[in-house]
Coordinates of C-alpha atoms in Angstrom, one line a residue:
Chain I
X233 CA -50.9 -154.1 70.4
X234 CA -53.2 -151.3 71.1
X235 CA -52.1 -148.8 73.7
X236 CA -54.8 -146.5 75.3
X237 CA -55.1 -144.8 78.7
X238 CA -57.7 -146.2 81.1
X239 CA -59.1 -142.7 81.7
X240 CA -59.7 -142.2 78.0
X241 CA -62.0 -145.4 78.1
X242 CA -63.4 -143.9 81.3
X243 CA -64.4 -140.7 79.5
X244 CA -66.0 -142.6 76.6
X245 CA -68.0 -144.9 78.8
X246 CA -69.2 -142.0 80.9
X247 CA -70.6 -140.3 77.7
X248 CA -72.0 -143.5 76.4
X249 CA -73.8 -143.9 79.9
X250 CA -75.1 -140.5 79.6
X251 CA -76.8 -141.1 76.2
X252 CA -78.4 -144.3 77.6
X253 CA -79.5 -143.0 81.1
X254 CA -80.7 -139.5 81.8
X255 CA -80.4 -140.0 85.5
X256 CA -76.5 -140.0 85.1
X257 CA -74.9 -136.9 86.5
X258 CA -71.2 -136.0 86.6
X259 CA -69.5 -133.7 89.4
X260 CA -66.1 -132.9 88.8
X261 CA -63.4 -131.2 90.9
X262 CA -62.2 -129.0 88.2
X263 CA -60.0 -131.6 86.6
X264 CA -62.5 -133.0 83.9
X265 CA -59.9 -132.3 81.2
X266 CA -57.5 -134.7 83.1
X267 CA -60.1 -137.4 84.4
X268 CA -61.6 -137.3 80.8
X269 CA -64.9 -136.5 82.3
X270 CA -65.1 -133.5 79.9
X271 CA -66.2 -135.8 77.2
X272 CA -69.6 -136.0 79.2
X273 CA -69.5 -132.3 79.9
X274 CA -69.5 -131.6 76.1
X275 CA -72.6 -133.8 75.4
X276 CA -74.7 -133.1 78.4
X277 CA -73.7 -129.7 79.9
X278 CA -76.8 -129.6 81.8
X279 CA -76.0 -132.9 83.8
X280 CA -72.5 -131.7 84.5
X281 CA -71.3 -129.7 87.6
X282 CA -67.8 -128.4 88.0
X283 CA -68.0 -128.1 91.9
X284 CA -64.7 -126.3 91.9
X285 CA -61.6 -127.1 94.0
X286 CA -63.5 -128.5 97.0
X287 CA -63.7 -132.5 97.0
X288 CA -65.2 -132.7 100.3
X289 CA -68.3 -130.7 99.3
X290 CA -68.5 -132.4 95.9
X291 CA -68.8 -135.7 97.7
X292 CA -71.6 -134.5 99.9
X293 CA -73.4 -132.8 96.9
X294 CA -73.2 -136.0 94.9
X295 CA -74.7 -138.0 97.7
X296 CA -77.6 -135.5 98.1
X297 CA -78.2 -135.9 94.3
X298 CA -78.0 -139.7 94.6
X299 CA -80.7 -139.6 97.3
X300 CA -82.9 -138.0 94.9
X301 CA -82.8 -140.7 92.2
X302 CA -79.9 -139.5 90.1
X303 CA -76.6 -141.5 89.5
X304 CA -73.8 -139.1 90.3
X305 CA -70.3 -140.0 89.1
X306 CA -67.8 -137.8 91.3
X307 CA -64.7 -137.4 89.4
X308 CA -61.2 -136.1 90.4
X309 CA -57.6 -137.4 90.6
X310 CA -57.7 -140.4 92.9
X311 CA -55.5 -138.8 95.4
X312 CA -57.7 -135.7 96.0
X313 CA -60.9 -137.8 95.8
X314 CA -60.0 -140.6 98.4
X315 CA -57.7 -138.9 100.6
X316 CA -59.0 -135.4 100.8
X317 CA -62.6 -136.3 101.1
X318 CA -62.1 -139.6 103.2
X319 CA -64.5 -138.8 106.0
X320 CA -67.2 -137.6 103.6
X321 CA -66.8 -140.9 101.8
X322 CA -67.0 -142.6 105.1
X323 CA -69.9 -140.9 106.6
X324 CA -72.0 -139.2 103.9
X325 CA -71.4 -142.0 101.2
X326 CA -70.8 -145.3 102.8
X327 CA -72.6 -145.0 106.1
X328 CA -75.5 -143.5 104.4
X329 CA -75.2 -146.1 101.5
X330 CA -75.4 -143.3 99.1
X331 CA -75.8 -144.1 95.5
X332 CA -72.5 -142.2 94.6
X333 CA -69.8 -143.5 92.0
X334 CA -66.4 -142.3 92.8
X335 CA -64.0 -142.1 89.8
X336 CA -60.5 -141.4 90.6
X337 CA -57.9 -141.1 87.8
X338 CA -54.2 -140.6 88.0
X339 CA -54.0 -143.5 90.4
X340 CA -50.5 -145.1 91.0
X341 CA -47.1 -144.1 90.5
X342 CA -47.6 -143.9 86.5
X343 CA -49.3 -140.6 87.1
X344 CA -45.9 -139.4 86.2
X345 CA -44.1 -136.1 86.3
X346 CA -46.5 -134.4 88.6
X347 CA -44.7 -136.2 91.3
X348 CA -45.8 -137.5 94.7
X349 CA -48.7 -135.3 95.7
X350 CA -50.6 -136.4 92.4
X351 CA -49.6 -140.2 92.6
X352 CA -52.2 -142.0 94.6
X353 CA -50.7 -145.0 96.3
X354 CA -53.1 -145.6 99.2
X355 CA -56.6 -145.5 97.7
X356 CA -57.3 -149.3 97.3
X357 CA -56.4 -149.8 101.1
X358 CA -58.6 -147.0 102.4
X359 CA -61.5 -147.4 100.1
X360 CA -61.7 -151.3 100.8
X361 CA -61.5 -150.7 104.5
X362 CA -65.1 -148.9 104.2
X363 CA -68.2 -151.1 104.7
X364 CA -70.7 -150.8 101.8
X365 CA -67.9 -149.7 99.3
X366 CA -67.1 -151.7 96.1
X367 CA -63.7 -150.9 94.7
X368 CA -62.9 -151.7 90.9
X369 CA -59.5 -151.3 89.3
X370 CA -60.1 -152.1 85.5
X371 CA -57.2 -153.7 83.6
X372 CA -57.4 -151.7 80.5
X373 CA -59.4 -148.9 78.5
X374 CA -61.9 -151.6 77.4
X375 CA -62.7 -153.2 80.7
X376 CA -63.2 -149.8 82.3
X377 CA -66.3 -149.2 80.1
X378 CA -67.9 -152.5 81.4
X379 CA -66.9 -151.2 85.0
X380 CA -68.7 -147.8 84.4
X381 CA -71.8 -149.6 83.4
X382 CA -71.7 -152.0 86.1
X383 CA -71.1 -149.2 88.7
X384 CA -74.1 -147.2 87.4
X385 CA -76.3 -150.6 87.7
X386 CA -75.2 -151.3 91.1
X387 CA -77.2 -149.7 93.9
X388 CA -74.7 -148.0 96.4
X389 CA -71.1 -146.8 96.6
X390 CA -68.5 -147.8 93.9
X391 CA -64.9 -146.6 93.6
X392 CA -63.3 -146.9 90.0
X393 CA -59.6 -146.6 89.8
X394 CA -58.1 -145.3 86.5
X395 CA -54.7 -144.5 85.4
X396 CA -53.3 -141.7 83.3
X397 CA -50.8 -143.3 81.2
X398 CA -51.3 -145.3 78.0
X399 CA -51.3 -148.9 78.7
X400 CA -51.8 -152.2 76.6
X401 CA -55.4 -153.1 76.0
X402 CA -55.5 -156.9 77.0
X403 CA -59.4 -157.5 76.9
X404 CA -62.0 -157.1 74.3
X405 CA -65.6 -156.1 74.4
X406 CA -66.3 -159.8 74.4
X407 CA -64.2 -160.5 77.5
X408 CA -66.6 -161.4 80.4
X409 CA -66.6 -158.9 83.1
X410 CA -68.8 -159.0 86.3
X411 CA -68.3 -157.1 89.6
X412 CA -66.6 -159.5 92.1
X413 CA -65.4 -162.0 89.5
X414 CA -61.9 -162.7 88.7
X415 CA -60.8 -163.6 85.2
X416 CA -58.0 -165.8 84.3
X417 CA -56.4 -164.2 81.2
X418 CA -53.6 -167.0 80.8
X419 CA -53.7 -170.4 81.9
X420 CA -50.3 -171.8 83.8
X421 CA -48.9 -174.6 85.6
X422 CA -46.4 -173.3 88.0
X423 CA -47.9 -170.2 89.8
X424 CA -50.5 -167.7 89.5
X425 CA -50.0 -163.9 89.1
X426 CA -52.9 -162.0 90.4
X427 CA -53.0 -158.5 89.3
X428 CA -55.1 -155.3 88.7
X429 CA -55.1 -152.1 86.6
X430 CA -52.1 -151.5 84.4
X431 CA -50.1 -154.3 86.2
X432 CA -52.4 -156.8 84.3
X433 CA -50.6 -156.1 81.0
X434 CA -47.2 -156.1 82.9
X435 CA -48.1 -159.5 84.4
X436 CA -49.0 -160.9 80.9
X437 CA -45.6 -159.8 79.7
X438 CA -43.9 -161.2 82.8
X439 CA -45.7 -164.5 82.1
X440 CA -44.0 -164.4 78.7
X441 CA -40.6 -163.7 80.0
X442 CA -41.1 -166.6 82.5
X443 CA -42.0 -169.0 79.8
X444 CA -38.5 -168.4 78.2
X445 CA -37.0 -169.9 81.3
X446 CA -39.3 -172.7 81.4
X447 CA -41.8 -171.2 84.1
X448 CA -45.5 -171.3 83.1
X449 CA -47.5 -168.7 85.1
X450 CA -51.2 -168.1 85.2
X451 CA -52.3 -164.6 85.0
X452 CA -55.6 -163.6 86.8
X453 CA -57.2 -160.1 86.3
X454 CA -58.5 -159.2 89.7
X455 CA -60.2 -156.1 88.5
X456 CA -62.6 -156.1 91.6
X457 CA -60.7 -155.8 94.8
X458 CA -63.8 -155.5 97.0
X459 CA -65.8 -157.8 97.1
X460 CA -62.9 -160.0 96.4
X461 CA -63.3 -163.2 94.5
X462 CA -62.3 -165.5 97.3
X463 CA -63.1 -168.7 95.3
X464 CA -60.7 -167.6 92.6
X465 CA -58.0 -166.9 94.9
X466 CA -58.4 -170.1 97.0
X467 CA -58.8 -172.2 93.8
X468 CA -55.5 -170.5 92.3
X469 CA -53.6 -171.4 95.7
X470 CA -54.9 -174.8 95.8
X471 CA -54.0 -175.3 91.9
X472 CA -50.5 -173.7 91.9
X473 CA -49.3 -173.5 95.5
X474 CA -47.7 -170.2 94.8
X475 CA -49.0 -166.7 94.2
X476 CA -47.5 -163.3 93.2
X477 CA -49.6 -160.3 93.4
X478 CA -48.9 -157.2 91.3
X479 CA -50.6 -153.7 91.9
X480 CA -49.6 -150.0 91.4
X481 CA -50.3 -149.2 94.9
X482 CA -48.6 -149.4 98.5
X483 CA -47.9 -152.8 99.7
X484 CA -49.8 -152.1 102.7
X485 CA -53.6 -152.7 102.5
X486 CA -53.9 -153.3 98.8
X487 CA -54.6 -156.1 96.4
X488 CA -51.9 -158.2 97.8
X489 CA -53.1 -157.6 101.4
X490 CA -56.5 -158.7 100.3
X491 CA -55.3 -161.8 98.7
X492 CA -53.1 -162.7 101.6
X493 CA -55.9 -162.1 104.1
X494 CA -58.0 -164.8 102.3
X495 CA -55.0 -167.1 101.9
X496 CA -53.7 -166.9 105.5
X497 CA -57.1 -167.9 106.8
X498 CA -58.3 -170.4 104.2
X499 CA -55.3 -172.0 102.3
X500 CA -51.9 -170.6 103.0
X501 CA -49.3 -170.7 100.3
X502 CA -46.3 -168.6 99.7
X503 CA -47.2 -165.2 98.3
X504 CA -44.8 -162.4 96.9
X505 CA -46.1 -159.0 96.6
X506 CA -45.1 -156.5 93.8
X507 CA -46.3 -153.2 94.9
X508 CA -44.6 -149.8 96.2
X509 CA -42.9 -150.5 99.4
X510 CA -43.8 -147.9 101.9
X511 CA -42.7 -144.9 100.0
X512 CA -44.0 -141.7 98.2
X513 CA -43.1 -141.5 94.4
X514 CA -41.5 -138.7 92.7
X515 CA -41.6 -136.9 89.2
X516 CA -40.5 -138.9 86.2
X517 CA -41.8 -140.6 83.0
X518 CA -44.3 -143.3 83.8
X519 CA -42.2 -146.1 82.5
X520 CA -39.2 -144.7 84.4
X521 CA -41.1 -144.6 87.5
X522 CA -42.6 -148.0 87.1
X523 CA -39.1 -149.3 86.7
X524 CA -37.5 -147.4 89.5
X525 CA -40.3 -148.6 92.1
X526 CA -40.2 -152.1 91.0
X527 CA -43.3 -152.4 89.1
X528 CA -42.2 -153.8 85.8
X529 CA -42.6 -157.1 84.0
X530 CA -39.1 -158.1 85.2
X531 CA -39.9 -157.2 88.8
X532 CA -42.9 -159.7 88.5
X533 CA -40.8 -162.3 87.0
X534 CA -38.2 -161.8 89.8
X535 CA -41.0 -162.1 92.4
X536 CA -42.3 -165.3 90.5
X537 CA -38.7 -167.0 90.9
X538 CA -38.8 -166.1 94.5
X539 CA -42.2 -167.4 95.1
X540 CA -41.2 -170.7 93.5
X541 CA -38.0 -171.1 95.6
X542 CA -40.1 -170.5 98.7
X543 CA -42.6 -173.3 97.5
X544 CA -39.8 -175.8 97.2
Chain C
X86 CA -105.9 -114.2 123.2
X87 CA -106.0 -113.9 119.5
X88 CA -105.9 -117.2 117.3
X89 CA -102.4 -116.4 116.2
X90 CA -100.9 -116.1 119.8
X91 CA -102.8 -119.0 120.8
X92 CA -101.0 -120.9 118.0
X93 CA -97.7 -119.6 119.2
X94 CA -98.4 -120.5 122.8
X95 CA -99.2 -124.1 121.8
X96 CA -95.8 -124.3 119.9
X97 CA -94.2 -122.9 123.0
X98 CA -95.8 -125.5 125.1
X99 CA -95.0 -128.2 122.7
X100 CA -91.3 -127.3 122.8
X101 CA -91.4 -127.2 126.6
X102 CA -92.7 -130.7 126.5
X103 CA -89.8 -131.8 124.1
X104 CA -87.3 -130.2 126.5
X105 CA -88.5 -132.7 129.2
X106 CA -88.4 -135.5 126.7
X107 CA -84.9 -134.8 125.6
X108 CA -83.6 -134.6 129.1
X109 CA -85.5 -137.7 130.0
X110 CA -84.0 -139.7 127.1
X111 CA -80.2 -138.5 127.7
X112 CA -80.7 -139.4 131.5
X113 CA -82.0 -142.8 130.7
X114 CA -79.2 -143.3 128.0
X115 CA -76.7 -142.2 130.6
X116 CA -75.1 -140.1 127.6
X117 CA -76.0 -137.6 125.0
X118 CA -76.0 -133.9 124.2
X119 CA -78.4 -131.7 126.1
X120 CA -77.0 -128.3 125.6
X121 CA -77.1 -128.4 121.7
X122 CA -80.5 -130.1 121.8
X123 CA -82.2 -127.6 124.1
X124 CA -80.9 -124.8 122.0
X125 CA -82.5 -126.0 118.8
X126 CA -85.8 -127.4 120.0
X127 CA -87.8 -124.2 119.5
X128 CA -86.6 -124.1 115.9
X129 CA -87.3 -127.8 115.4
X130 CA -90.8 -127.4 116.9
X131 CA -91.7 -124.5 114.7
X132 CA -90.5 -126.3 111.7
X133 CA -92.2 -129.7 112.3
X134 CA -95.4 -128.3 113.6
X135 CA -95.9 -125.2 111.5
X136 CA -93.7 -125.2 108.4
X137 CA -92.5 -128.4 106.9
X138 CA -94.6 -130.4 104.7
X139 CA -93.8 -134.1 105.8
X140 CA -95.7 -137.4 105.8
X141 CA -95.2 -139.4 108.8
X142 CA -97.2 -142.4 107.4
X143 CA -95.1 -142.2 104.2
X144 CA -91.6 -140.5 105.0
X145 CA -90.1 -140.9 101.7
X146 CA -93.0 -139.2 99.9
X147 CA -91.2 -137.3 97.0
X148 CA -93.3 -134.1 97.6
X149 CA -92.1 -133.9 101.1
X150 CA -89.9 -130.9 102.4
X151 CA -86.4 -132.1 103.2
X152 CA -84.7 -131.5 106.6
X153 CA -81.0 -132.3 107.1
X154 CA -79.8 -132.1 110.7
X155 CA -76.2 -131.4 110.1
X156 CA -75.3 -131.1 113.8
X157 CA -76.0 -134.9 114.4
X158 CA -75.3 -134.7 118.1
X159 CA -78.5 -132.8 118.5
X160 CA -80.1 -136.2 117.8
X161 CA -82.3 -136.0 121.0
X162 CA -84.0 -132.9 120.0
X163 CA -84.8 -134.2 116.3
X164 CA -85.9 -137.6 117.6
X165 CA -88.2 -136.0 120.3
X166 CA -89.8 -134.0 117.4
X167 CA -90.2 -136.9 115.1
X168 CA -91.8 -139.0 117.7
X169 CA -94.0 -136.2 118.5
X170 CA -94.9 -135.8 114.9
X171 CA -95.8 -139.5 114.6
X172 CA -92.9 -140.8 112.6
X173 CA -92.2 -143.5 115.1
X174 CA -93.7 -144.6 118.6
X175 CA -92.6 -142.4 121.4
X176 CA -91.7 -145.7 123.3
X177 CA -88.5 -145.7 121.2
X178 CA -87.1 -142.7 123.1
X179 CA -86.8 -144.9 126.1
X180 CA -84.1 -147.0 124.2
X181 CA -81.9 -144.0 122.9
X182 CA -78.3 -145.2 122.5
X183 CA -79.0 -148.9 123.5
X184 CA -77.5 -151.7 121.7
X185 CA -79.9 -152.7 118.8
X186 CA -82.2 -149.8 119.3
X187 CA -83.8 -147.6 116.6
X188 CA -82.4 -144.4 118.0
X189 CA -78.5 -144.2 117.4
X190 CA -76.4 -141.9 119.3
X191 CA -76.1 -139.5 116.4
X192 CA -78.9 -138.7 113.8
X193 CA -79.3 -141.8 111.8
X194 CA -81.3 -142.7 108.6
X195 CA -82.6 -145.9 110.1
X196 CA -85.0 -143.6 111.8
X197 CA -88.2 -142.7 109.8
X198 CA -88.1 -139.0 108.6
X199 CA -84.3 -138.7 108.8
X200 CA -82.7 -137.8 105.4
X201 CA -78.9 -138.2 106.3
X202 CA -76.8 -139.8 109.1
X203 CA -74.7 -137.2 110.7
X204 CA -72.4 -137.0 113.6
X205 CA -69.2 -136.0 111.8
X206 CA -69.6 -132.2 111.6
X207 CA -69.6 -130.1 108.6
X208 CA -71.2 -132.7 106.1
X209 CA -74.9 -131.8 106.0
X210 CA -75.1 -128.7 104.0
X211 CA -73.2 -130.2 101.0
X212 CA -75.8 -133.3 100.9
X213 CA -78.6 -130.5 101.2
X214 CA -77.0 -128.5 98.3
X215 CA -77.3 -131.9 96.2
X216 CA -80.8 -132.2 97.2
X217 CA -81.5 -128.7 96.2
X218 CA -79.7 -129.1 92.9
X219 CA -81.6 -132.3 92.1
X220 CA -84.9 -130.5 92.8
X221 CA -83.9 -127.8 90.4
X222 CA -83.0 -130.3 87.8
X223 CA -86.5 -132.1 88.2
X224 CA -88.3 -128.9 88.4
X225 CA -89.6 -130.0 91.9
X226 CA -91.1 -127.4 94.2
X227 CA -90.4 -128.6 97.7
X228 CA -88.1 -126.8 100.1
X229 CA -84.6 -128.1 101.4
X230 CA -83.8 -127.1 105.1
X231 CA -80.6 -127.6 106.8
X232 CA -79.6 -127.0 110.4
X233 CA -76.2 -126.1 111.3
X234 CA -74.3 -125.5 114.8
X235 CA -72.2 -122.6 115.4
X236 CA -69.2 -124.6 116.4
X237 CA -69.7 -126.6 113.3
X238 CA -69.1 -123.4 111.1
X239 CA -65.4 -124.0 112.2
X240 CA -65.3 -127.1 109.7
X241 CA -63.9 -126.0 106.2
X242 CA -66.5 -128.0 104.3
X243 CA -69.3 -126.0 105.5
X244 CA -67.8 -122.9 103.7
X245 CA -67.3 -124.9 100.5
X246 CA -70.9 -125.7 100.7
X247 CA -72.0 -121.9 101.3
X248 CA -70.2 -121.0 98.2
X249 CA -71.9 -123.8 96.2
X250 CA -75.3 -122.8 97.4
X251 CA -74.8 -119.1 96.4
X252 CA -73.0 -120.1 93.3
X253 CA -76.0 -122.2 92.0
X254 CA -78.6 -119.9 93.1
X255 CA -80.2 -122.5 95.3
X256 CA -83.2 -120.4 96.3
X257 CA -85.0 -123.6 97.3
X258 CA -82.5 -124.0 100.2
X259 CA -83.0 -122.6 103.8
X260 CA -80.3 -123.0 106.4
X261 CA -80.8 -122.4 109.9
X262 CA -77.9 -121.6 112.2
X263 CA -78.5 -122.7 115.7
X264 CA -76.0 -120.0 117.2
X265 CA -75.9 -121.1 120.6
X266 CA -72.3 -119.8 121.3
X267 CA -70.9 -122.8 123.1
X268 CA -68.9 -125.8 122.0
X269 CA -67.5 -128.7 123.8
X270 CA -64.7 -126.9 125.5
X271 CA -65.8 -123.2 126.0
X272 CA -67.1 -120.4 124.0
X273 CA -67.1 -120.3 120.2
X274 CA -65.9 -116.8 120.4
X275 CA -63.0 -117.7 122.3
X276 CA -62.0 -121.0 120.8
X277 CA -62.5 -120.0 117.0
X278 CA -64.6 -117.1 116.5
X279 CA -67.3 -117.4 113.7
X280 CA -68.8 -114.0 114.1
X281 CA -70.1 -112.0 112.5
X282 CA -71.7 -114.9 110.8
X283 CA -74.6 -112.9 109.3
X284 CA -72.2 -110.4 107.8
X285 CA -70.1 -113.3 106.3
X286 CA -73.2 -115.1 104.8
X287 CA -74.4 -111.6 103.2
X288 CA -71.0 -111.2 101.7
X289 CA -71.3 -114.8 100.4
X290 CA -74.6 -113.8 98.6
X291 CA -77.0 -115.3 100.9
X292 CA -80.3 -113.6 101.9
X293 CA -79.9 -113.4 105.7
X294 CA -82.3 -113.0 108.4
X295 CA -81.2 -112.6 112.1
X296 CA -83.7 -113.7 114.9
X297 CA -84.0 -114.7 118.4
X298 CA -84.0 -118.5 118.1
X299 CA -86.3 -118.8 121.3
X300 CA -88.9 -116.4 120.2
X301 CA -91.6 -118.4 118.4
X302 CA -93.1 -115.5 116.7
X303 CA -89.6 -114.4 115.2
X304 CA -89.0 -118.0 114.2
X305 CA -92.4 -118.3 112.1
X306 CA -92.0 -114.8 110.6
X307 CA -88.3 -115.9 109.5
X308 CA -89.6 -119.2 108.1
X309 CA -92.2 -117.6 106.2
X310 CA -89.7 -115.3 104.5
X311 CA -88.3 -118.4 102.8
X312 CA -88.8 -118.7 99.2
X313 CA -89.3 -115.0 98.6
X314 CA -85.9 -114.2 97.3
X315 CA -85.2 -115.7 93.7
X316 CA -81.9 -116.7 93.1
X317 CA -80.4 -116.6 96.5
X318 CA -80.1 -119.1 99.2
X319 CA -81.8 -118.3 102.7
X320 CA -79.9 -118.0 105.9
X321 CA -81.6 -117.8 109.3
X322 CA -79.1 -116.9 112.1
X323 CA -81.0 -117.9 115.1
X324 CA -79.4 -116.4 118.1
X325 CA -79.8 -119.2 120.8
X326 CA -78.8 -120.3 124.3
X327 CA -77.1 -123.6 124.8
X328 CA -79.0 -125.4 127.5
X329 CA -81.8 -123.0 127.1
X330 CA -84.6 -123.7 129.6
X331 CA -82.6 -125.3 132.4
X332 CA -80.8 -122.5 134.5
X333 CA -77.7 -124.6 135.5
X334 CA -77.2 -125.9 131.8
X335 CA -77.5 -122.6 130.2
X336 CA -74.4 -121.4 128.3
X337 CA -72.3 -123.9 130.4
X338 CA -70.0 -126.0 128.2
X339 CA -70.0 -128.7 130.7
X340 CA -73.6 -129.5 129.5
X341 CA -72.5 -130.0 125.8
X342 CA -72.2 -133.7 126.0
X343 CA -73.1 -134.9 129.6
X344 CA -76.1 -136.7 130.9
X345 CA -78.0 -135.2 133.8
X346 CA -78.1 -137.7 136.8
X347 CA -81.4 -138.3 138.4
X348 CA -81.2 -135.5 140.8
X349 CA -80.2 -133.1 138.1
X350 CA -83.1 -134.4 135.9
X351 CA -85.6 -133.8 138.7
X352 CA -84.2 -130.3 139.2
X353 CA -84.4 -129.6 135.5
X354 CA -87.9 -131.0 135.1
X355 CA -89.1 -128.9 138.0
X356 CA -87.9 -125.8 136.2
X357 CA -89.5 -126.9 133.1
X358 CA -92.7 -127.5 134.8
X359 CA -92.8 -123.7 135.3
X360 CA -92.0 -123.1 131.5
X361 CA -93.6 -120.1 129.9

């Protein structure tokens, strides 16, 4: 089992992209050592800009460069990028359809011991609320590379959410990926778990746990949260009649909410949400935090049992 | 009359005509921002009819000078000038702020000649910096201009952007501050003073010029100074009067964001008929 942080895959992907495309530039909020954008800086110093600790200004600068034909990746912790610079992302980027790629690392509670101020738990909700924005939360350090390439090829705003902690690599270079398409990683019979980010490996482990008690769960990697793959969600609901969503994010407005919006309008079935429940995080080791905040494989398995009871 | 003063007189008359257009479009829309449009119209007239290299028939021509209107509520002024310069038919001015119209309430990229949609204050200069950095990376020679308001200087992002321009030695960037002294609920000096703005910008490493923003000769001279100071961004502090040209609007916060009714419009237009 290979363990690797999604942010490490991001840094490698950015550097590979820089080799292939001279229009790629990187702007950093003085966190390139943490976001792993430093790999790009080393290879392409003339196309790397440390914009200092001023995320709002960084976003606007990136948009100006995008308007002039560059493909700017603006990188910081997810929390400072999306929360601090929200109005700049809303107006300068999304309203203007600026060709800006936002890369937020340290998303989720697994950011760890830096504590609540660094753990971004709202970014999926606030980014997906914005018109013209695409939101991608890759499942692992391999998928993030495909997401980076796809983001560069996509005209307009894209947000890529990455995690700090090492997590299990569950896809390969050959695994299909396209923006807006869900991928079933494990077929099942009784219910579907729809997950994103590092919760995808947790969901696969949950499915293995469930199997021991005779429950066969499908696992769907929903790496694009906006535009959501509505067909995949509806077809899972029709096939299984019970859904669990799993995300390292607030329950309000995240992946689970996006799935529920589709199902409540089109094909209502019981849904259980594995997510942070309206609270801030705290300091601790990633695994300790995931356990304390109910985001582990066992929590997903418990939600699966609950949703099956509701389905009858 | 020398040729030069004739040219200046022509710009002044043009700006007077734009003042009337601004008030008429706001009256017709029933809403809009006359004060901050009238304060910057002399500056915009000089830019678009004397300084900027623009291509109304091909607005995205890569060789164009870029102009970013960061104080997006002054849309009537920019729209009047863009229409006057031939970017779109002047008839559009009559549909300002109407449902489905080309001219949105705040400056919008749907309008030919507009580089950035604005309206949430403080965001334009960062974008202009990005354009200036891009021009440096590509070795392009055009100028990047950005207009700010003095009330807008209260936004923190503007100061982040001032640091960026100077740090990256963006000598292809010219900021024009429309220092009209009035914001929505009173005087800038009384709400949150930004002065001495020129001194602050000098300390930030900018080349600074201070002018009367209604004196066309001074405006042209200041604009001609742009591009002559290698390694430093250029800041023109234009001392202006909010509502300039209409006595009852001048320096009166009530006219920041209020449309003149028909009687007020008639009174304003008769004052402007005697303009210059």
